[in-house]
Amino acid sequence: MEQHKIPQATAKRLPLYYRYLNNLQHQGKTRVSSQELSDAVKVDSATIRRDFSYFGALGKKGYGYNVEYLLHFFRETLDQDELTEVALIGVGNLGTAFLKYNFLKNNNTKIVMAFDRDANKVGTKIGGVPVYHIDDLEEKIGDIHVAILTIPASEAETMTERLVENGIEGILNFTPARITVPSHVRVHHIDLAVELQALVYFLKHYPLDNEKGNKKE
Amino acid sequence: MEQHKIPQATAKRLPLYYRYLNNLQHQGKTRVSSQELSDAVKVDSATIRRDFSYFGALGKKGYGYNVEYLLHFFRETLDQDELTEVALIGVGNLGTAFLKYNFLKNNNTKIVMAFDRDANKVGTKIGGVPVYHIDDLEEKIGDIHVAILTIPASEAETMTERLVENGIEGILNFTPARITVPSHVRVHHIDLAVELQALVYFLKHYPLDNEKGNKKE
DNA sequence: ATCCTTTTGTGAATGATCTCACTAAAAACT
DNA sequence: AGTTTTTAGTGAGATCATTCACAAAAGGAT
Ligand SMILES: NC(=O)c1ccc[n+]([C@@H]2O[C@H](COP(=O)([O-])OP(=O)(O)OC[C@H]3O[C@@H](n4cnc5c(N)ncnc54)[C@H](O)[C@@H]3O)[C@@H](O)[C@H]2O)c1
Ligand SMILES: NC(=O)c1ccc[n+]([C@@H]2O[C@H](COP(=O)([O-])OP(=O)(O)OC[C@H]3O[C@@H](n4cnc5c(N)ncnc54)[C@H](O)[C@@H]3O)[C@@H](O)[C@H]2O)c1
């Protein structure tokens, strides 16, 4: 609850850095420069150095960064040791895919329960995660504070109210609905149809160069 | 290939506006104010007016915007009449979910074919979309220029090269790998594990207000 | 026709993020 | 030990995006 100084843009890149540093460590690399990192994660090297600098001087001039040290540092900063439990609401196409995916790899989050209103799904386990009836939400949710929302858009608003009443403070919303929440609740929207449409729009209206080279975003 | 003036941030919101305006029309509404729109899509009303203003004066002072006219205008701007065909690479958990989802609702994009290397999947149809063997990519891809990538991260770099050689210019990448592409190719990353981790990070480190009200992002 | 209300469109201020370009420190080399 | 090379950290400026706040236009009412 401390660091107010880290820009949101930086915070969003931290998990990315963290994951790549993990890869490096598994490969046995002990040092890395901002330029190498830049090539790998496709973020400008100056931006990477700036990002790291918000946490103090983590590197050594003329040497780069020590992978081990950086990882150790980020593990603390990103609370990697502390597991955050997540509930998934709506075991449909998308929800099922998430349940089968192991978010725990390089990650400190775990889906520990799922809810649906379809009696055929209730009682089963998908990817090791138990599926409960949505009517039992109040009973089962415990002190989980993060939810993934993968129900039809028409259900989103009502469900959100219910989730918030039951202590949810963070929602990853895959529904196209733009849900309304009290100000202490944080919602991140991932709108796949919009992403696809935006990509197509950029392709048509923002022509890129025609030569070799790299571009991000 | 004209409007260079529209900020990327604006371009990304256009599909969102478009979809909501469609809803309004189906509800029979003929006019809408920037404030109403703001409440619905959770974007500041001044931002909405600014966004629209890049396209000229689309509204009337003291009245708002005519839904029909705005829709007509966006339909042209977003090339809604022109269907963009998309290929999906990797019919696994996530890929299957996308195939079963109808992106065409309020949308001008359609997944028309999928590829996998798993013989059990090849030859089937999922959500009406034929699944071909990845070896037949060159033969089947035709002049599709947009691909959705849902294969394992380890395959991403090689597959990307292959896609680009076969005319792909836009990639929606769900793989954690940050792929390298020539500069005429556009990649949008959607990294679900990062999104989840970022949400958790924000929850822990960026406490929000404690009272009632709305907040976006 | 006049007045009051609504709501756009936008100049200017603010805020956020990114990037250049340089200093200084450490490493690597000779 | 001295020289060269590498590379972090950062001040300052550039770029991009959001928001304020208000004049002007149009609608609606009487
Ligand atoms: N599948 C995709 O590729 C995709 C793409 C973009 C957006 N989305 C959005 O993601 C959401 C889920 O999509 P999907 O394809 O998985 O849909 P789906 O219909 O396959 O799954 C929805 C699930 O939610 C359950 N459900 C419905 N109402 C519920 C309630 N009140 N409480 C608990 N469970 C309830 C249903 O039983 C079903 O299992 C939708 O809002 C959709 O618009 C999906
Ligand atoms: N499922 C999720 O919720 C989730 C979440 C975050 C990220 N991801 C990422 O999305 C990607 C796909 O995830 P998934 O869960 O669907 O994986 P998956 O293993 O279920 O599916 C991968 C599919 O790709 C196919 N494939 C593998 N190599 C191929 C190749 N060279 N050519 C063609 N097809 C090939 C496989 O046969 C399989 O059907 C992964 O990179 C994963 O990290 C998935």
XYZ file of C-alpha atoms in Angstrom, chain A residues 13-203:
191
model
C 4.882 -4.204 -17.584
C 6.239 -5.706 -14.390
C 4.632 -9.123 -14.811
C 6.092 -9.241 -18.296
C 9.590 -8.504 -17.094
C 9.186 -10.969 -14.308
C 8.209 -13.782 -16.587
C 11.063 -13.169 -18.951
C 13.595 -12.968 -16.160
C 12.364 -16.334 -14.991
C 13.033 -17.756 -18.430
C 16.514 -16.327 -18.356
C 17.206 -17.892 -15.012
C 16.047 -21.270 -16.236
C 18.450 -20.874 -19.127
C 21.195 -20.323 -16.600
C 21.901 -16.713 -17.529
C 23.198 -14.609 -14.679
C 23.261 -11.140 -16.198
C 21.177 -9.192 -18.648
C 21.321 -5.697 -20.131
C 18.397 -3.402 -20.746
C 19.078 -3.810 -24.459
C 18.816 -7.587 -24.349
C 15.637 -7.351 -22.347
C 14.318 -4.834 -24.809
C 14.839 -7.174 -27.742
C 13.046 -9.936 -25.928
C 9.995 -8.169 -24.552
C 9.772 -5.521 -27.259
C 9.847 -2.535 -24.946
C 12.277 0.324 -25.575
C 15.438 -0.094 -23.522
C 15.197 3.416 -22.097
C 11.696 2.614 -20.931
C 12.961 -0.516 -19.217
C 15.715 1.379 -17.437
C 13.216 4.024 -16.400
C 10.812 1.383 -15.160
C 13.468 -0.271 -13.047
C 14.699 3.047 -11.748
C 11.421 3.658 -9.950
C 12.529 0.941 -7.578
C 16.008 2.360 -7.077
C 19.314 1.540 -8.658
C 18.984 -2.156 -9.406
C 21.757 -2.483 -11.963
C 25.419 -1.747 -12.341
C 26.787 0.597 -14.959
C 28.824 -1.161 -17.603
C 27.493 -4.513 -16.464
C 23.731 -4.592 -16.608
C 21.410 -6.315 -14.188
C 21.970 -9.416 -12.153
C 19.163 -11.789 -13.053
C 19.000 -13.420 -9.662
C 18.897 -10.138 -7.806
C 16.305 -8.648 -10.102
C 14.110 -11.708 -9.760
C 14.446 -11.685 -6.028
C 13.494 -8.057 -6.014
C 10.475 -8.466 -8.257
C 9.304 -11.499 -6.374
C 8.882 -9.290 -3.371
C 7.477 -6.341 -5.234
C 4.928 -8.434 -7.107
C 4.113 -10.463 -4.012
C 4.982 -13.611 -5.867
C 5.192 -15.592 -2.692
C 1.703 -14.772 -1.676
C -0.884 -16.733 -3.646
C -3.965 -14.823 -4.713
C -7.050 -16.978 -5.034
C -9.473 -16.235 -7.811
C -13.032 -17.316 -8.562
C -14.331 -17.831 -12.083
C -17.961 -17.030 -12.845
C -19.444 -18.712 -15.908
C -18.072 -22.053 -17.061
C -18.834 -21.682 -20.771
C -16.492 -21.762 -23.742
C -14.152 -19.140 -22.461
C -14.443 -20.035 -18.794
C -13.625 -23.664 -19.496
C -10.513 -22.682 -21.434
C -9.305 -20.655 -18.466
C -9.968 -23.470 -16.037
C -7.866 -25.817 -18.123
C -5.012 -23.376 -18.251
C -2.456 -23.331 -15.517
C -2.117 -19.696 -14.537
C 0.244 -20.703 -11.783
C 3.235 -21.099 -14.070
C 5.330 -18.023 -13.257
C 2.323 -16.586 -11.613
C 0.944 -15.970 -8.191
C -2.716 -16.342 -9.025
C -4.826 -19.470 -9.008
C -8.424 -20.117 -9.917
C -9.670 -22.117 -6.950
C -13.382 -22.361 -7.667
C -15.875 -21.773 -10.431
C -19.599 -21.069 -10.543
C -22.273 -21.714 -13.114
C -26.033 -21.953 -13.181
C -26.069 -24.942 -15.511
C -26.850 -28.061 -13.454
C -24.853 -30.229 -15.879
C -21.673 -28.415 -15.009
C -22.222 -28.120 -11.284
C -20.471 -30.799 -9.278
C -17.796 -31.511 -11.868
C -14.145 -30.558 -11.715
C -12.495 -28.887 -14.673
C -8.739 -28.623 -14.685
C -8.883 -29.619 -11.036
C -11.168 -26.724 -10.135
C -14.552 -27.528 -8.573
C -17.644 -26.047 -10.217
C -20.352 -24.936 -7.821
C -23.865 -23.737 -8.418
C -24.133 -19.992 -8.601
C -26.786 -20.153 -5.866
C -24.056 -21.284 -3.493
C -21.872 -18.274 -4.191
C -22.446 -16.716 -0.783
C -21.695 -19.949 0.954
C -18.550 -20.927 -0.947
C -16.811 -17.711 -1.891
C -15.020 -17.303 1.438
C -12.626 -14.411 1.398
C -11.771 -14.447 -2.276
C -11.480 -10.915 -3.593
C -10.802 -11.408 -7.293
C -13.199 -12.758 -9.905
C -13.028 -13.564 -13.594
C -16.321 -12.863 -15.307
C -17.189 -15.063 -18.280
C -20.976 -15.094 -18.340
C -23.267 -13.632 -21.013
C -23.223 -9.851 -21.179
C -26.878 -9.630 -20.174
C -26.067 -11.188 -16.801
C -23.010 -9.074 -16.130
C -24.514 -6.105 -14.325
C -26.604 -8.123 -11.873
C -23.808 -10.582 -11.231
C -21.367 -7.765 -10.587
C -23.595 -6.309 -7.893
C -23.816 -9.696 -6.285
C -20.077 -10.251 -6.438
C -19.379 -6.878 -4.905
C -21.826 -7.555 -2.108
C -19.839 -10.683 -1.389
C -16.492 -9.028 -1.041
C -15.090 -9.035 -4.578
C -12.804 -6.055 -5.150
C -11.210 -6.883 -8.474
C -12.960 -8.137 -11.604
C -11.431 -9.263 -14.864
C -14.377 -8.763 -17.152
C -14.522 -10.605 -20.479
C -18.098 -9.592 -21.043
C -18.736 -6.860 -23.598
C -20.844 -5.101 -20.951
C -19.238 -2.082 -19.308
C -20.167 -2.787 -15.749
C -20.821 -0.241 -13.034
C -19.085 -0.708 -9.706
C -18.561 1.187 -6.480
C -15.329 3.147 -6.447
C -13.473 0.741 -4.224
C -13.781 -1.986 -6.829
C -11.394 -2.247 -9.737
C -12.464 -3.618 -13.097
C -10.219 -4.505 -16.010
C -12.042 -5.057 -19.257
C -10.755 -7.465 -21.842
C -12.977 -7.133 -24.812
C -11.846 -9.620 -27.400
C -14.209 -8.502 -30.128
C -13.030 -4.928 -29.686
C -9.391 -6.002 -29.776
C -9.912 -7.839 -33.012
C -11.799 -4.968 -34.560
C -9.201 -2.464 -33.404
C -6.430 -4.544 -34.958
C -8.284 -4.575 -38.269
C -8.862 -0.854 -38.052
C -5.180 -0.161 -37.436
C -4.209 -2.384 -40.321
